Short mmCIF file of C-alpha atoms in Angstrom, two decimals:
data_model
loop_
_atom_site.label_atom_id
_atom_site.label_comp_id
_atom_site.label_asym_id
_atom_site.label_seq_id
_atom_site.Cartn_x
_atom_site.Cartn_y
_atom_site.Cartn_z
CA UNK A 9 0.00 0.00 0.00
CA UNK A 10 0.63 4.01 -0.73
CA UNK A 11 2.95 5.16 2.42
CA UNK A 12 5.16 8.47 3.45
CA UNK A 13 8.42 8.27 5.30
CA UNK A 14 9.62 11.63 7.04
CA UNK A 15 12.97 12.12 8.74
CA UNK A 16 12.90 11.30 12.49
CA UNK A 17 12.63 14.50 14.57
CA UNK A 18 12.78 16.32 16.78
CA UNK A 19 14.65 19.06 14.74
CA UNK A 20 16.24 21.90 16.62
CA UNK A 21 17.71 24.86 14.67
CA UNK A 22 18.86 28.23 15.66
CA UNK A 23 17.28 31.47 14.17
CA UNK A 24 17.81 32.29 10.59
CA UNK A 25 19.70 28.64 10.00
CA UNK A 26 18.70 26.64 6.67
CA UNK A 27 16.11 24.17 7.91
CA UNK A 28 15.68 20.59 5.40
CA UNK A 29 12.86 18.09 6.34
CA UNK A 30 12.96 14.88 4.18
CA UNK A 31 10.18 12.94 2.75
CA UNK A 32 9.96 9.99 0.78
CA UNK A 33 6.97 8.22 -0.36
CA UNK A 34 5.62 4.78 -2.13
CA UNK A 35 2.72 5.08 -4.16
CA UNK A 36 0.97 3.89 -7.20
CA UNK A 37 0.15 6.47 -10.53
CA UNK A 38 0.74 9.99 -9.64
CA UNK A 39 -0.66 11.06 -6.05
CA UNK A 40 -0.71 14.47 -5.14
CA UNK A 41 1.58 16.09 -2.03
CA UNK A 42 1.05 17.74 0.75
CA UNK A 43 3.14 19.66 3.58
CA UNK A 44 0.69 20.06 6.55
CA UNK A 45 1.80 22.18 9.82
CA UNK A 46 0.89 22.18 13.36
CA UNK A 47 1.07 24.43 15.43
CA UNK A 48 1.40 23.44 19.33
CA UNK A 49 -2.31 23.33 20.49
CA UNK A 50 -4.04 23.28 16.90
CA UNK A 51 -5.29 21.35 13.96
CA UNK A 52 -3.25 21.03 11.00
CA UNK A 53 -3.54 23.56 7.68
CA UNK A 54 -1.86 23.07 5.07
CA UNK A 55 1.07 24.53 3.91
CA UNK A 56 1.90 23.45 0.38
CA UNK A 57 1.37 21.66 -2.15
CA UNK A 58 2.22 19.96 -5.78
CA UNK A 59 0.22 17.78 -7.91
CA UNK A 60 2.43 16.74 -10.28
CA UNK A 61 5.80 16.12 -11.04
CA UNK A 62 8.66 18.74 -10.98
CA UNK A 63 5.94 20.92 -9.35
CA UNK A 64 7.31 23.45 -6.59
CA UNK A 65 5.46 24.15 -4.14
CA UNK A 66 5.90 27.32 -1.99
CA UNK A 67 4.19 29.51 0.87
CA UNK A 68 5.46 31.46 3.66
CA UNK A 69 9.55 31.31 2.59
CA UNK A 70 8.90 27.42 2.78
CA UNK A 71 9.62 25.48 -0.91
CA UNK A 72 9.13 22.16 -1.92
CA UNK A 73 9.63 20.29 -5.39
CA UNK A 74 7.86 16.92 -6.49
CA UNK A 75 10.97 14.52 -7.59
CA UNK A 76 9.25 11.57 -9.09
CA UNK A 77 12.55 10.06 -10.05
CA UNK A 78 13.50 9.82 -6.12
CA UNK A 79 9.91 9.24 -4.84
CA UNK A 80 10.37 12.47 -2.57
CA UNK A 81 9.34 15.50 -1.77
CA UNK A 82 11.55 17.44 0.55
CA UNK A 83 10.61 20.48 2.90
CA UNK A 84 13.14 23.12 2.62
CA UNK A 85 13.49 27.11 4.10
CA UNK A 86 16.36 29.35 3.69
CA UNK A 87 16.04 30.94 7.00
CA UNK A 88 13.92 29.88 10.05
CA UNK A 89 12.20 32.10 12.51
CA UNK A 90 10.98 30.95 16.14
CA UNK A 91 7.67 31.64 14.79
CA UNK A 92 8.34 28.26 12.69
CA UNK A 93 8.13 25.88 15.64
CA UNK A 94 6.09 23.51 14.84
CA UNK A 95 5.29 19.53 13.53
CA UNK A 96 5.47 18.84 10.02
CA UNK A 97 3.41 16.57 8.20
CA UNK A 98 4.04 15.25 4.74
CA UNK A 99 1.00 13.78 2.97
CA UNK A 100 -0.18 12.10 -0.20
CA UNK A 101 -4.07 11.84 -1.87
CA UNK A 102 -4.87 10.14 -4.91
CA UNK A 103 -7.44 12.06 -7.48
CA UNK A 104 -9.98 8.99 -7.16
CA UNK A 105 -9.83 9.11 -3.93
CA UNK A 106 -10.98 12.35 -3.11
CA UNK A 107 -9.17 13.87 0.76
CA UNK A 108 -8.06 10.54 2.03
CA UNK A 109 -4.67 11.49 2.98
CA UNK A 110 -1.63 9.21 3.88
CA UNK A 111 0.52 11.11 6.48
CA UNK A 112 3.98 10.42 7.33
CA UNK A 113 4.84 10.06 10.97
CA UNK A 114 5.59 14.23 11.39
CA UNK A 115 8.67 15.94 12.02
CA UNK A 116 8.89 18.30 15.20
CA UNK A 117 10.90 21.44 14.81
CA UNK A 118 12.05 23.57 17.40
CA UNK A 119 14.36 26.96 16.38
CA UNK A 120 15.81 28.89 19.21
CA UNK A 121 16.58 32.62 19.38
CA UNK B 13 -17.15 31.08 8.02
CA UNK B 14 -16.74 28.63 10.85
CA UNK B 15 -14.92 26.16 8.83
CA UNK B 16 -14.24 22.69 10.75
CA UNK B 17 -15.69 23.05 14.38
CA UNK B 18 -14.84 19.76 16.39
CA UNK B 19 -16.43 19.62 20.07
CA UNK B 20 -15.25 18.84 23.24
CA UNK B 21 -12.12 19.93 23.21
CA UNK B 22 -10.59 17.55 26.14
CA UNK B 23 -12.98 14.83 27.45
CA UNK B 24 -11.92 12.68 30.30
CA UNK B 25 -13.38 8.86 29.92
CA UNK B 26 -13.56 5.68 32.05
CA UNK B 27 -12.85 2.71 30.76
CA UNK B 28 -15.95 1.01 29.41
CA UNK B 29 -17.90 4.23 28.54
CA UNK B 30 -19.52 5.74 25.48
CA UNK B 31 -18.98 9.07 24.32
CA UNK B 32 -19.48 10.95 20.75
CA UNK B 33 -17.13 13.51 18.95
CA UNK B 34 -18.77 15.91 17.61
CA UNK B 35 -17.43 17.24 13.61
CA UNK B 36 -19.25 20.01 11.90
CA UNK B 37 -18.38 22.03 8.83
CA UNK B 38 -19.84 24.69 6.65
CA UNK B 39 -18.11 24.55 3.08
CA UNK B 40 -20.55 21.91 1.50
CA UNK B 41 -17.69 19.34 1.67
CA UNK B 42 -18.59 15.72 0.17
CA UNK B 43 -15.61 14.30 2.18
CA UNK B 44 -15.28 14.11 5.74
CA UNK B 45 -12.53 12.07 7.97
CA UNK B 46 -11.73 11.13 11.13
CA UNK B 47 -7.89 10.46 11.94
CA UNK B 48 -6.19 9.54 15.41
CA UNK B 49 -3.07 11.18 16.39
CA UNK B 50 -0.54 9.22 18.35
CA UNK B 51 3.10 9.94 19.30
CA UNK B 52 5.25 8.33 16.33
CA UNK B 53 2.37 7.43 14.17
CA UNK B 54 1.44 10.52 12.58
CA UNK B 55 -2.44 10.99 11.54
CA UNK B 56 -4.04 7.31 10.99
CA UNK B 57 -7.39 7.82 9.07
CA UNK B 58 -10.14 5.91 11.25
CA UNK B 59 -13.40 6.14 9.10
CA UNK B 60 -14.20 8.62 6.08
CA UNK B 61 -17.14 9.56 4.80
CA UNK B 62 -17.73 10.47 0.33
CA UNK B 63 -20.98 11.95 1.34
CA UNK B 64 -24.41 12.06 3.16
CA UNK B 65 -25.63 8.31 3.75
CA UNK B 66 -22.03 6.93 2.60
CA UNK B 67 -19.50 5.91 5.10
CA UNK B 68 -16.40 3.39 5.20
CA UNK B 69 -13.78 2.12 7.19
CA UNK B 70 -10.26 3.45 7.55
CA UNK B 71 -6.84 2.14 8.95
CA UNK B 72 -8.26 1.94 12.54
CA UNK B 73 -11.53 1.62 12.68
CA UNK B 74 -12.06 -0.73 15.61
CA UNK B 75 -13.82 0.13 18.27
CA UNK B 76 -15.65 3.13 16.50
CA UNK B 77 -18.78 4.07 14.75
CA UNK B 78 -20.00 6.60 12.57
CA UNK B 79 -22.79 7.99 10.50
CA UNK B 80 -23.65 11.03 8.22
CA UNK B 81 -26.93 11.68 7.43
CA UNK B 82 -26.23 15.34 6.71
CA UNK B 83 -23.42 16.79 4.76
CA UNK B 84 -22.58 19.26 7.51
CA UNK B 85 -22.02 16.59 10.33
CA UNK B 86 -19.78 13.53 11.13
CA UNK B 87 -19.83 12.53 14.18
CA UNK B 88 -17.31 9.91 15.90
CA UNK B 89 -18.73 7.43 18.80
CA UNK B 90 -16.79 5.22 20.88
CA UNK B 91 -18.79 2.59 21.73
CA UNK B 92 -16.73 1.33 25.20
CA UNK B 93 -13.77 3.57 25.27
CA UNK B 94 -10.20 1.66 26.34
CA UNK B 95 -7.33 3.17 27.28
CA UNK B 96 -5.97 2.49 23.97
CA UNK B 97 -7.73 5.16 22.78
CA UNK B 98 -6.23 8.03 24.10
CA UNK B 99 -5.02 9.90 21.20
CA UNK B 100 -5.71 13.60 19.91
CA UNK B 101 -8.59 13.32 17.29
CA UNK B 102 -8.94 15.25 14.17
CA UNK B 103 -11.85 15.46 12.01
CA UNK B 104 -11.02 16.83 8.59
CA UNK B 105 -13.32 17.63 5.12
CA UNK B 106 -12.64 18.68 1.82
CA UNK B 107 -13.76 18.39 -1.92
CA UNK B 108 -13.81 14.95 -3.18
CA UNK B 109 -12.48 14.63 -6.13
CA UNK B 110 -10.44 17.85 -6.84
CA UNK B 111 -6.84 17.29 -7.45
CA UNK B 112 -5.42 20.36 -6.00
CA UNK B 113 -7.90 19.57 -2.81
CA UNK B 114 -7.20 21.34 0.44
CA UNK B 115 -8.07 19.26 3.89
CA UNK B 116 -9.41 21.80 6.03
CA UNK B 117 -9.29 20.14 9.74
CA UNK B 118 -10.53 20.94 13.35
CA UNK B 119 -8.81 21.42 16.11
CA UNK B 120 -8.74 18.72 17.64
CA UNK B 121 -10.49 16.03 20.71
CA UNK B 122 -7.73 15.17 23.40
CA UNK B 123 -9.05 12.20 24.82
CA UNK B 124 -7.93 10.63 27.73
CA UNK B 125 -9.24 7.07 28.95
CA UNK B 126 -8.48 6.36 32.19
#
């Protein structure tokens, strides 16, 4: 079955440092991806996406491109802010199968001042 | 607009007890979702729902029931909670079949079963 790998966490960065979260996934055809955040004490939103491959992704500094040669789709920012704390989901949905999203385990990232 | 309201926020259960999560939204979403959050496990999808009447099982979906008999609502009921079932629950909804589809989720149910 479809699945999502993420790097173990928890991440901790300092302010303004170059923050990487990897994620890998298995899946049939060509799923959609997803980077979901949450912040500590609420639901999830989502913070980019790419529905095909090569797509990038970007929102809020954060950038991610759809490599369907390496199965991944890696979470990158130049420079992190405290603000940024958070746990980071990658996802994948199928067309046919409307929102049922596979997550990844989530990556915690912490960024001190 | 509301968006995803999920109610209670925390709920305390004994063992053995029933209780029902409440999920509501207002964008005329065919699909609705239930996951489970554990430590290590990221979101596991429990039961989802394609639209009013129409409901099927996810990864977990022992010990849980649901219905939808509206498109707004989708609620979660444990029928005899264990403590296995403390987790953070998340109900989510969003357009069925739309490839760029946003899931637009609540806020979560910390659940504790004691």
């Amino acid at each position: 079955g479809d699945s999502v790998t993420q790097m173990e966490g928890p991440v901790t960065l300092s302010e303004e440092a170059f923050l990487t979260i990897n994620c890998t996934y298995t899946a049939t055809g060509y799923p959609s991806l997803f980077w979901y955040v949450q912040y500590p004490g609420e639901g999830l939103q989502l913070l980019l996406k790419a529905t095909k491959a090569d797509d990038k992704g970007s929102n809020k500094g954060f950038e991610a491109t759809y490599r369907k040669e390496t199965t991944s789709f890696h979470l990158e920012k130049g420079s992190v802010q405290v603000s940024d704390s958070a746990v980071y989901f990658c996802a994948l949905s199928h067309y046919n199968q409307g929102g049922k999203l596979i997550f990844g385990q989530g990556t915690e990232l912490s960024v001190k001042p | 607009n509301a968006g995803v309201t999920q109610t209670p926020k925390f709920q305390v259960l004994k063992t053995g007890q029933s209780m029902t999560l409440q999920c509501a939204q207002d964008m005329n979403h065919e699909y609705m979702s239930w996951y489970r959050q554990d430590p290590g496990m990221g979101l596991r999808l429990i039961h989802y729902s394609v639209g009013a009447g129409i409901t099927d099982q996810g990864e977990v979906p022992n010990g849980y029931n649901v219905s939808r008999s509206t498109t707004e609502d989708f609620p979660l009921r444990l029928l005899s909670a264990a403590p296995s079932q403390t987790s953070v629950y998340f109900c989510a909804s969003s357009l069925l079949r739309d490839r760029n589809t946003e899931a637009f989720f609540g806020q979560g149910t910390r659940l504790t079963v004691v």
